[in-house]
Amino acid sequence: MKLLLAEDDPQIANAVLRALSRAGVQADWVTRGDDADDALKAAGFDLAVLDIGLPGRDGIEVLRRLRERGSDLPVLLLTARDDVRDRVLGLDAGADDYLVKPFDMVELEARIRALLRRGKPVAAASRVVRFGRLSLHADEAGVRLDDQMLELSPREAGVLSVLLRRAGRVISKSAVLQELAAADTSAMDLSDATVEVIVHRLRRKLESTGAEVHTVRGFGYLLRQRDG
Ligand code: CA
């Protein structure tokens, strides 16, 4: 059992490392986000604890890059502020849990144990994502309604795929754009306004499917089941 700790405050890092050592957990410590990124590429970790405010690359960016490489490593984010935007961004980027500083070492140990117990989910890329009657198959470009392919433009299919993978969770417009661009570099020039237009069209096409794209004011979108 090996953990990566990315934390630039030596006082906090030392307290965490002492607590981990008491719990019998082996840990590597880095102080920079780019070093964390390199360490995670080398694999061999069972869990990562990432501070959000790091020099080099922030913790959310490190996490995003990890998930883009297809890793399902459990990640706990640390943040200095109880900022709901940080939390949404972090969860959007694929964090498994979240701790706001200052935190108690007992609390940290409990969260780490819980994450390790949860075990590893099936690799995201190899599975079929289902949401109600909609499904997304890893080897197909489109989205199915029951057994039929939905009639969608490539952009609509792209946005709906992103929403489906995050179904039930809020995703910001910028995160939608980032995921689109990660899958297709021609999407890099798209703007928030384009996403809004695509979502508007998707809403009509989803009317009879039981799913709906809900707008969460100030944050982004949530794919959810239509009421009733
Ligand atoms: Ca920091």
XYZ file of N, CA and C and ligand atoms in Angstrom:
685
model
N 0.854 -1.201 0.000
C 0.000 0.000 0.000
C 0.876 1.232 0.000
N 0.811 1.994 -1.083
C 1.680 3.166 -1.215
C 0.860 4.375 -1.654
N 1.176 5.520 -1.019
C 0.399 6.719 -1.256
C 1.311 7.828 -1.777
N 0.760 8.675 -2.673
C 1.496 9.867 -3.091
C 0.869 11.076 -2.412
N 1.697 11.851 -1.730
C 1.233 13.096 -1.114
C 1.856 14.267 -1.866
N 1.005 15.163 -2.414
C 1.495 16.382 -3.055
C 1.027 17.550 -2.199
N 1.961 18.167 -1.481
C 1.618 19.241 -0.537
C 2.844 20.146 -0.404
N 2.652 21.451 -0.649
C 3.808 22.350 -0.620
C 4.050 22.979 0.754
N 3.133 22.782 1.692
C 3.338 23.307 3.050
C 4.020 22.215 3.881
N 5.320 22.421 4.240
C 6.066 21.345 4.912
C 5.459 20.961 6.260
N 4.859 21.943 6.949
C 4.275 21.631 8.256
C 3.126 20.634 8.127
N 2.230 20.923 7.156
C 1.096 20.020 6.927
C 1.607 18.674 6.429
N 2.553 18.723 5.473
C 3.076 17.479 4.899
C 3.681 16.597 5.984
N 4.457 17.199 6.878
C 5.092 16.397 7.930
C 4.064 15.769 8.868
N 3.030 16.536 9.198
C 1.978 15.993 10.064
C 1.274 14.828 9.369
N 0.997 14.991 8.067
C 0.330 13.929 7.325
C 1.234 12.697 7.243
N 2.513 12.927 6.947
C 3.440 11.791 6.803
C 3.583 11.030 8.125
N 3.616 11.781 9.242
C 3.695 11.110 10.558
C 2.454 10.256 10.799
N 1.280 10.828 10.492
C 0.025 10.087 10.699
C -0.006 8.829 9.834
N 0.461 8.960 8.593
C 0.458 7.815 7.681
C 1.413 6.739 8.165
N 2.569 7.184 8.633
C 3.554 6.226 9.109
C 3.025 5.457 10.331
N 2.310 6.182 11.217
C 1.672 5.512 12.369
C 0.673 4.472 11.890
N -0.028 4.790 10.778
C -1.048 3.873 10.262
C -0.424 2.780 9.388
N 0.904 2.789 9.269
C 1.585 1.753 8.496
C 1.499 1.959 6.995
N 1.238 3.214 6.576
C 1.121 3.498 5.144
C 2.421 4.131 4.643
N 2.956 3.560 3.579
C 4.173 4.081 2.970
C 3.787 5.234 2.044
N 4.532 6.357 2.094
C 4.145 7.498 1.265
C 5.344 8.160 0.615
N 5.160 8.612 -0.638
C 6.128 9.477 -1.307
C 5.581 10.897 -1.213
N 6.483 11.851 -0.973
C 6.046 13.239 -0.824
C 6.677 14.108 -1.897
N 5.846 14.869 -2.612
C 6.350 15.884 -3.547
C 5.715 17.220 -3.175
N 6.389 18.323 -3.543
C 5.884 19.649 -3.174
C 5.357 20.417 -4.377
N 5.560 19.869 -5.578
C 5.138 20.583 -6.789
C 4.150 19.742 -7.600
N 3.211 20.452 -8.290
C 2.216 19.752 -9.100
C 2.831 19.007 -10.269
N 3.838 19.618 -10.922
C 4.445 18.916 -12.067
C 5.190 17.660 -11.610
N 5.779 17.713 -10.414
C 6.431 16.505 -9.875
C 5.389 15.423 -9.544
N 4.239 15.866 -9.039
C 3.161 14.909 -8.743
C 2.713 14.227 -10.033
N 2.566 15.034 -11.088
C 2.169 14.526 -12.401
C 3.153 13.450 -12.870
N 4.442 13.751 -12.779
C 5.472 12.780 -13.203
C 5.406 11.513 -12.352
N 5.271 11.690 -11.032
C 5.246 10.532 -10.132
C 4.061 9.632 -10.457
N 2.897 10.247 -10.740
C 1.691 9.456 -11.007
C 1.787 8.727 -12.339
N 2.531 9.296 -13.287
C 2.717 8.621 -14.577
C 3.483 7.312 -14.379
N 4.341 7.303 -13.369
C 5.154 6.120 -13.116
C 4.361 5.036 -12.376
N 3.092 5.294 -12.075
C 2.192 4.329 -11.439
C 2.757 3.781 -10.123
N 2.218 2.652 -9.682
C 2.704 2.042 -8.453
C 2.070 2.604 -7.187
N 1.126 3.553 -7.322
C 0.462 4.093 -6.136
C -0.932 3.497 -5.991
N -1.377 3.420 -4.720
C -2.727 2.928 -4.445
C -3.687 4.070 -4.167
N -3.127 5.252 -3.907
C -3.965 6.404 -3.574
C -3.126 7.672 -3.692
N -3.771 8.786 -4.068
C -3.057 10.070 -4.102
C -3.813 11.090 -3.269
N -3.071 11.863 -2.475
C -3.630 12.993 -1.728
C -3.015 14.247 -2.329
N -3.849 15.065 -2.996
C -3.342 16.226 -3.726
C -3.863 17.514 -3.126
N -2.942 18.398 -2.739
C -3.320 19.755 -2.371
C -3.736 20.459 -3.660
N -4.752 21.354 -3.585
C -5.150 22.062 -4.807
C -4.143 23.168 -5.134
N -3.767 23.960 -4.120
C -2.830 25.061 -4.356
C -1.390 24.580 -4.319
N -0.849 24.264 -5.501
C 0.530 23.757 -5.596
C 1.286 24.580 -6.624
N 2.584 24.787 -6.426
C 3.377 25.406 -7.494
C 3.575 24.415 -8.642
N 3.801 24.957 -9.831
C 4.094 24.087 -10.985
C 2.849 23.715 -11.755
N 1.870 23.150 -11.059
C 0.612 22.731 -11.673
C -0.348 22.545 -10.513
N -1.573 23.073 -10.605
C -2.425 22.914 -9.411
C -2.986 21.495 -9.323
N -3.470 21.164 -8.127
C -3.899 19.791 -7.852
C -5.026 19.331 -8.753
N -5.924 20.254 -9.117
C -7.049 19.882 -9.984
C -6.537 19.511 -11.372
N -5.540 20.256 -11.840
C -4.951 19.971 -13.157
C -4.210 18.617 -13.138
N -3.507 18.351 -12.047
C -2.820 17.059 -11.911
C -3.849 15.924 -11.979
N -4.957 16.126 -11.266
C -6.026 15.132 -11.235
C -6.640 14.939 -12.626
N -6.895 16.066 -13.295
C -7.513 16.000 -14.620
C -6.622 15.212 -15.588
N -5.337 15.482 -15.512
C -4.406 14.779 -16.406
C -4.373 13.284 -16.088
N -4.444 12.967 -14.800
C -4.451 11.559 -14.374
C -5.664 10.835 -14.973
N -6.836 11.476 -14.863
C -8.070 10.859 -15.379
C -8.034 10.768 -16.898
N -7.426 11.780 -17.555
C -7.326 11.737 -19.020
C -6.461 10.568 -19.469
N -5.539 10.145 -18.616
C -4.720 8.978 -18.963
C -5.478 7.677 -18.673
N -6.734 7.799 -18.217
C -7.566 6.616 -18.001
C -7.376 5.974 -16.640
N -6.702 6.667 -15.720
C -6.450 6.076 -14.404
C -7.673 6.214 -13.488
N -7.949 5.168 -12.712
C -9.043 5.239 -11.742
C -8.484 5.247 -10.307
N -7.245 5.664 -10.168
C -6.619 5.759 -8.845
C -7.487 6.631 -7.919
N -7.780 6.149 -6.687
C -8.539 6.999 -5.761
C -7.754 8.270 -5.417
N -8.431 9.428 -5.495
C -7.768 10.707 -5.224
C -8.563 11.506 -4.202
N -7.845 11.964 -3.174
C -8.414 12.845 -2.153
C -7.793 14.221 -2.355
N -8.634 15.253 -2.510
C -8.119 16.607 -2.689
C -8.091 17.342 -1.358
N -7.077 18.184 -1.196
C -6.994 19.058 -0.020
C -7.138 20.496 -0.503
N -7.917 21.300 0.201
C -7.985 22.701 -0.176
C -7.929 23.592 1.048
N -7.397 24.788 0.830
C -7.243 25.730 1.934
C -8.554 26.442 2.233
N -9.426 26.489 1.241
C -10.656 27.258 1.439
C -11.859 26.335 1.302
N -12.913 26.647 2.030
C -14.147 25.902 1.826
C -14.915 26.613 0.714
N -14.423 26.457 -0.494
C -14.969 27.162 -1.644
C -15.754 26.168 -2.489
N -17.038 26.438 -2.667
C -17.882 25.475 -3.370
C -17.433 25.317 -4.820
N -16.842 26.388 -5.394
C -16.366 26.288 -6.780
C -15.209 25.302 -6.885
N -14.276 25.376 -5.928
C -13.166 24.421 -5.891
C -13.699 23.004 -5.794
N -14.714 22.841 -4.936
C -15.248 21.500 -4.718
C -15.885 20.964 -5.994
N -16.692 21.817 -6.660
C -17.345 21.375 -7.893
C -16.301 21.074 -8.958
N -15.307 21.968 -9.090
C -14.235 21.747 -10.069
C -13.509 20.439 -9.790
N -13.205 20.217 -8.510
C -12.468 19.021 -8.110
C -13.255 17.758 -8.388
N -14.532 17.777 -8.032
C -15.358 16.588 -8.250
C -15.569 16.366 -9.742
N -15.732 17.478 -10.473
C -15.836 17.408 -11.933
C -14.606 16.778 -12.546
N -13.468 17.108 -12.000
C -12.207 16.605 -12.559
C -11.980 15.142 -12.183
N -12.823 14.605 -11.288
C -12.736 13.183 -10.978
C -12.169 12.854 -9.607
N -12.290 13.814 -8.657
C -11.835 13.521 -7.292
C -12.807 12.555 -6.619
N -12.292 11.710 -5.724
C -13.149 10.774 -5.006
C -13.586 11.343 -3.673
N -12.776 12.222 -3.118
C -13.142 12.822 -1.829
C -12.395 14.139 -1.663
N -12.682 14.818 -0.571
C -12.346 16.204 -0.412
C -12.130 16.527 1.053
N -11.072 17.220 1.406
C -10.896 17.676 2.796
C -10.501 19.147 2.796
N -11.134 19.924 3.675
C -10.842 21.352 3.786
C -9.882 21.559 4.959
N -8.820 22.335 4.718
C -7.853 22.637 5.771
C -8.422 23.695 6.715
N -8.128 23.689 7.992
C -7.317 22.657 8.648
C -8.156 21.423 8.957
N -7.560 20.253 8.827
C -8.312 19.033 9.109
C -7.583 18.236 10.180
N -8.317 17.352 10.810
C -7.768 16.505 11.852
C -7.126 15.275 11.207
N -5.971 14.857 11.711
C -5.294 13.696 11.117
C -6.150 12.430 11.223
N -6.954 12.348 12.303
C -7.838 11.191 12.469
C -8.854 11.151 11.321
N -9.343 12.352 10.966
C -10.301 12.474 9.860
C -9.643 12.044 8.540
N -8.424 12.501 8.328
C -7.706 12.131 7.102
C -7.526 10.613 7.018
N -7.093 10.014 8.131
C -6.890 8.556 8.138
C -8.187 7.819 7.826
N -9.306 8.318 8.406
C -10.603 7.665 8.179
C -10.988 7.743 6.706
N -10.775 8.923 6.096
C -11.131 9.089 4.685
C -10.274 8.178 3.812
N -8.989 8.087 4.135
C -8.076 7.254 3.351
C -8.488 5.784 3.433
N -8.817 5.347 4.651
C -9.262 3.946 4.816
C -10.509 3.685 3.979
N -11.452 4.655 4.014
C -12.713 4.480 3.273
C -12.443 4.378 1.773
N -11.542 5.227 1.276
C -11.235 5.207 -0.166
C -10.597 3.891 -0.572
N -9.732 3.366 0.279
C -9.042 2.124 -0.066
C -9.990 0.939 -0.005
N -10.976 1.017 0.900
C -11.963 -0.062 1.015
C -12.848 -0.128 -0.211
N -13.102 1.055 -0.788
C -14.052 1.145 -1.898
C -13.602 0.292 -3.082
N -12.311 0.079 -3.200
C -11.799 -0.764 -4.285
C -11.810 -0.052 -5.615
N -11.311 -0.715 -6.616
C -11.166 -0.082 -7.924
C -12.363 -0.371 -8.800
N -12.961 0.685 -9.365
C -14.029 0.448 -10.339
C -13.439 -0.065 -11.650
N -14.315 -0.585 -12.509
C -13.878 -1.044 -13.836
C -13.344 0.174 -14.598
N -12.283 -0.018 -15.354
C -11.692 1.094 -16.109
C -12.761 1.776 -16.951
N -12.834 3.107 -16.861
C -13.918 3.859 -17.489
C -14.004 3.586 -18.993
N -12.871 3.452 -19.645
C -12.869 3.359 -21.107
C -13.448 2.045 -21.610
N -13.449 1.017 -20.766
C -13.832 -0.297 -21.277
C -15.288 -0.626 -20.994
N -16.009 0.282 -20.353
C -17.348 -0.147 -19.989
C -18.425 0.602 -20.776
N -19.614 0.058 -20.676
C -20.774 0.705 -21.272
C -21.366 1.602 -20.199
N -21.601 2.866 -20.547
C -22.231 3.771 -19.600
C -23.720 3.789 -19.895
N -24.533 3.481 -18.890
C -25.982 3.485 -19.093
C -26.619 4.526 -18.183
N -27.599 5.225 -18.735
C -28.359 6.169 -17.923
C -29.791 6.073 -18.409
N -30.647 5.424 -17.621
C -32.021 5.199 -18.052
C -32.018 4.428 -19.367
N -32.669 4.987 -20.399
C -32.749 4.301 -21.692
C -31.558 4.628 -22.580
N -30.710 5.556 -22.126
C -29.557 5.963 -22.942
C -28.350 5.107 -22.614
N -27.526 4.834 -23.625
C -26.278 4.126 -23.348
C -25.181 4.597 -24.291
N -23.982 4.546 -23.745
C -22.797 4.992 -24.462
C -21.840 3.816 -24.482
N -21.451 3.387 -25.697
C -20.569 2.229 -25.815
C -19.185 2.706 -26.208
N -18.188 2.147 -25.550
C -16.824 2.664 -25.704
C -16.359 2.644 -27.159
N -16.868 1.690 -27.962
C -16.363 1.568 -29.330
C -17.264 2.258 -30.354
N -18.233 3.044 -29.899
C -19.139 3.733 -30.819
C -19.048 5.242 -30.634
N -19.270 5.992 -31.730
C -19.177 7.446 -31.645
C -20.474 8.069 -31.125
N -21.597 7.370 -31.263
C -22.876 7.959 -30.915
C -23.436 7.484 -29.588
N -24.696 7.836 -29.359
C -25.389 7.455 -28.129
C -26.629 6.670 -28.524
N -26.903 5.592 -27.809
C -28.075 4.791 -28.127
C -29.248 5.120 -27.213
N -30.462 5.085 -27.813
C -31.691 5.135 -27.033
C -32.276 3.732 -27.169
N -32.354 3.001 -26.077
C -32.651 1.571 -26.135
C -31.645 0.932 -27.111
N -32.135 0.335 -28.224
C -31.185 -0.316 -29.133
C -30.837 0.536 -30.349
N -31.510 1.683 -30.491
C -31.326 2.509 -31.687
C -30.318 3.630 -31.452
N -29.520 3.938 -32.466
C -28.654 5.098 -32.365
C -29.517 6.360 -32.422
N -29.278 7.303 -31.527
C -29.988 8.581 -31.562
C -29.473 9.385 -32.757
N -30.352 10.164 -33.390
C -29.903 11.005 -34.499
C -29.302 12.281 -33.949
N -27.988 12.335 -33.923
C -27.279 13.476 -33.341
C -26.151 13.893 -34.274
N -25.851 15.188 -34.288
C -24.655 15.638 -34.999
C -23.439 15.189 -34.186
N -22.252 15.162 -34.804
C -21.067 14.742 -34.044
C -20.851 15.593 -32.780
N -21.090 16.897 -32.868
C -20.910 17.759 -31.689
C -21.932 17.422 -30.610
N -23.185 17.221 -31.035
C -24.228 16.868 -30.058
C -23.881 15.550 -29.378
N -23.425 14.589 -30.183
C -23.046 13.288 -29.615
C -21.885 13.464 -28.638
N -20.955 14.359 -28.986
C -19.800 14.601 -28.112
C -20.226 15.159 -26.770
N -21.090 16.190 -26.808
C -21.533 16.820 -25.554
C -22.365 15.835 -24.734
N -23.257 15.105 -25.398
C -24.094 14.155 -24.659
C -23.233 13.043 -24.040
N -22.184 12.629 -24.746
C -21.293 11.604 -24.191
C -20.628 12.095 -22.915
N -20.167 13.352 -22.942
C -19.535 13.933 -21.749
C -20.540 13.967 -20.590
N -21.772 14.429 -20.892
C -22.803 14.519 -19.848
C -23.165 13.137 -19.304
N -23.203 12.146 -20.195
C -23.558 10.784 -19.775
C -22.522 10.203 -18.826
N -21.248 10.475 -19.141
C -20.204 9.935 -18.270
C -20.246 10.581 -16.891
N -20.825 11.793 -16.817
C -20.942 12.474 -15.524
C -22.386 12.510 -15.027
N -23.233 11.642 -15.561
C -24.655 11.693 -15.230
C -24.861 11.707 -13.719
N -25.768 12.571 -13.266
C -26.059 12.656 -11.842
C -25.112 13.579 -11.096
N -24.075 14.076 -11.788
C -23.156 15.021 -11.164
C -23.113 16.301 -11.987
N -22.889 17.421 -11.308
C -22.827 18.692 -12.018
C -21.499 18.796 -12.758
N -21.551 19.279 -13.990
C -20.312 19.512 -14.743
C -20.350 20.932 -15.306
N -19.253 21.659 -15.155
C -19.212 23.048 -15.620
C -19.061 23.073 -17.141
N -19.448 24.219 -17.737
C -19.304 24.349 -19.190
C -17.848 24.208 -19.587
N -16.954 24.774 -18.792
C -15.537 24.696 -19.182
C -15.037 23.256 -19.105
N -15.563 22.478 -18.152
C -15.153 21.063 -18.078
C -15.711 20.286 -19.276
N -16.935 20.634 -19.713
C -17.493 20.002 -20.916
C -16.568 20.287 -22.099
N -16.158 21.570 -22.217
C -15.274 21.954 -23.326
C -13.952 21.220 -23.259
N -13.393 21.111 -22.060
C -12.098 20.439 -21.913
C -12.186 18.977 -22.311
N -13.288 18.327 -21.909
C -13.423 16.911 -22.254
C -13.634 16.729 -23.754
N -14.387 17.665 -24.357
C -14.573 17.599 -25.813
C -13.233 17.733 -26.516
N -12.438 18.703 -26.060
C -11.147 18.969 -26.702
C -10.181 17.810 -26.482
N -10.326 17.116 -25.343
C -9.442 15.982 -25.074
C -9.738 14.840 -26.050
N -11.028 14.733 -26.466
C -11.417 13.647 -27.365
C -11.232 14.050 -28.825
N -11.273 15.355 -29.096
C -11.261 15.819 -30.483
C -10.655 17.227 -30.502
N -9.428 17.343 -31.024
C -8.721 18.628 -30.934
C -9.436 19.737 -31.701
N -10.300 19.384 -32.679
C -11.005 20.442 -33.415
C -12.031 21.139 -32.514
N -12.310 20.569 -31.341
C -13.265 21.194 -30.416
C -12.587 22.244 -29.555
N -11.271 22.428 -29.736
C -10.528 23.333 -28.866
C -10.970 24.786 -29.004
N -11.497 25.152 -30.201
C -11.879 26.550 -30.425
C -13.316 26.852 -30.011
N -14.034 25.857 -29.543
C -15.438 26.093 -29.175
C -15.524 26.983 -27.945
N -16.631 27.743 -27.847
C -16.819 28.646 -26.714
C -17.958 28.134 -25.834
N -18.084 28.763 -24.666
C -19.211 28.467 -23.773
C -20.532 28.625 -24.515
N -20.608 29.682 -25.376
C -21.865 29.960 -26.084
C -22.216 28.806 -27.031
N -21.200 28.208 -27.640
C -21.465 27.067 -28.533
C -22.025 25.896 -27.735
N -21.448 25.676 -26.553
C -21.947 24.587 -25.706
C -23.418 24.835 -25.382
N -23.759 26.101 -25.099
C -25.153 26.419 -24.771
C -26.085 26.083 -25.946
N -25.640 26.411 -27.162
C -26.463 26.128 -28.348
C -26.633 24.613 -28.520
N -25.525 23.876 -28.346
C -25.600 22.418 -28.515
C -26.539 21.821 -27.456
N -26.425 22.310 -26.221
C -27.276 21.794 -25.148
C -28.750 22.101 -25.447
N -29.000 23.292 -25.997
C -30.369 23.673 -26.356
C -30.951 22.665 -27.366
N -30.140 22.310 -28.366
C -30.612 21.343 -29.372
C -30.784 19.951 -28.757
N -29.838 19.599 -27.869
C -29.926 18.278 -27.229
C -31.204 18.147 -26.417
N -31.591 19.236 -25.745
C -32.791 19.185 -24.901
C -33.998 18.743 -25.711
N -34.125 19.292 -26.944
C -35.261 18.907 -27.771
C -35.171 17.443 -28.159
N -33.953 17.017 -28.513
C -33.792 15.630 -28.971
C -33.952 14.621 -27.837
N -33.810 15.080 -26.601
C -33.920 14.157 -25.458
C -35.330 14.121 -24.880
N -36.240 14.954 -25.466
C -37.564 15.119 -24.858
C -38.282 13.816 -24.543
N -38.190 12.835 -25.441
C -38.965 11.607 -25.215
C -38.114 10.476 -24.633
N -36.924 10.813 -24.137
C -36.004 9.752 -23.712
C -36.042 9.486 -22.208
N -36.702 10.389 -21.438
C -36.719 10.226 -19.986
C -35.568 10.943 -19.307
N -34.589 11.394 -20.109
C -33.452 12.127 -19.528
C -33.582 13.606 -19.858
N -33.001 14.467 -19.028
C -33.004 15.890 -19.351
C -31.705 16.535 -18.879
N -31.314 17.594 -19.621
C -30.133 18.352 -19.225
C -30.610 19.539 -18.395
N -30.309 19.492 -17.106
C -30.743 20.529 -16.179
C -29.625 21.558 -16.041
N -29.987 22.843 -16.036
C -28.985 23.891 -15.829
C -28.854 24.198 -14.338
N -27.632 24.104 -13.814
C -27.376 24.491 -12.424
C -26.764 25.880 -12.486
N -27.534 26.879 -12.098
C -27.123 28.267 -12.299
C -25.748 28.553 -11.709
N -24.913 29.154 -12.529
C -23.595 29.549 -12.061
C -22.557 28.439 -12.138
N -22.977 27.171 -12.332
C -22.011 26.069 -12.368
C -21.964 25.357 -13.712
N -23.123 24.962 -14.207
C -23.095 24.207 -15.460
C -24.312 23.316 -15.595
N -24.061 22.068 -15.977
C -25.168 21.180 -16.330
C -25.184 19.909 -15.501
N -26.373 19.324 -15.464
C -26.569 18.069 -14.760
C -27.512 17.223 -15.608
N -27.046 16.059 -16.048
C -27.929 15.142 -16.766
C -28.688 14.345 -15.727
N -30.011 14.423 -15.767
C -30.800 13.730 -14.754
C -32.047 13.124 -15.385
N -32.714 12.266 -14.623
C -33.956 11.670 -15.104
C -35.065 12.696 -14.942
N -35.884 12.775 -15.971
C -37.025 13.685 -15.936
C -38.002 13.236 -14.851
N -38.595 14.187 -14.151
C -39.576 13.830 -13.106
C -40.841 13.277 -13.730
N -41.401 12.254 -13.098
C -42.714 11.737 -13.476
C -42.789 11.070 -14.803
Ca -0.716 24.686 -0.957
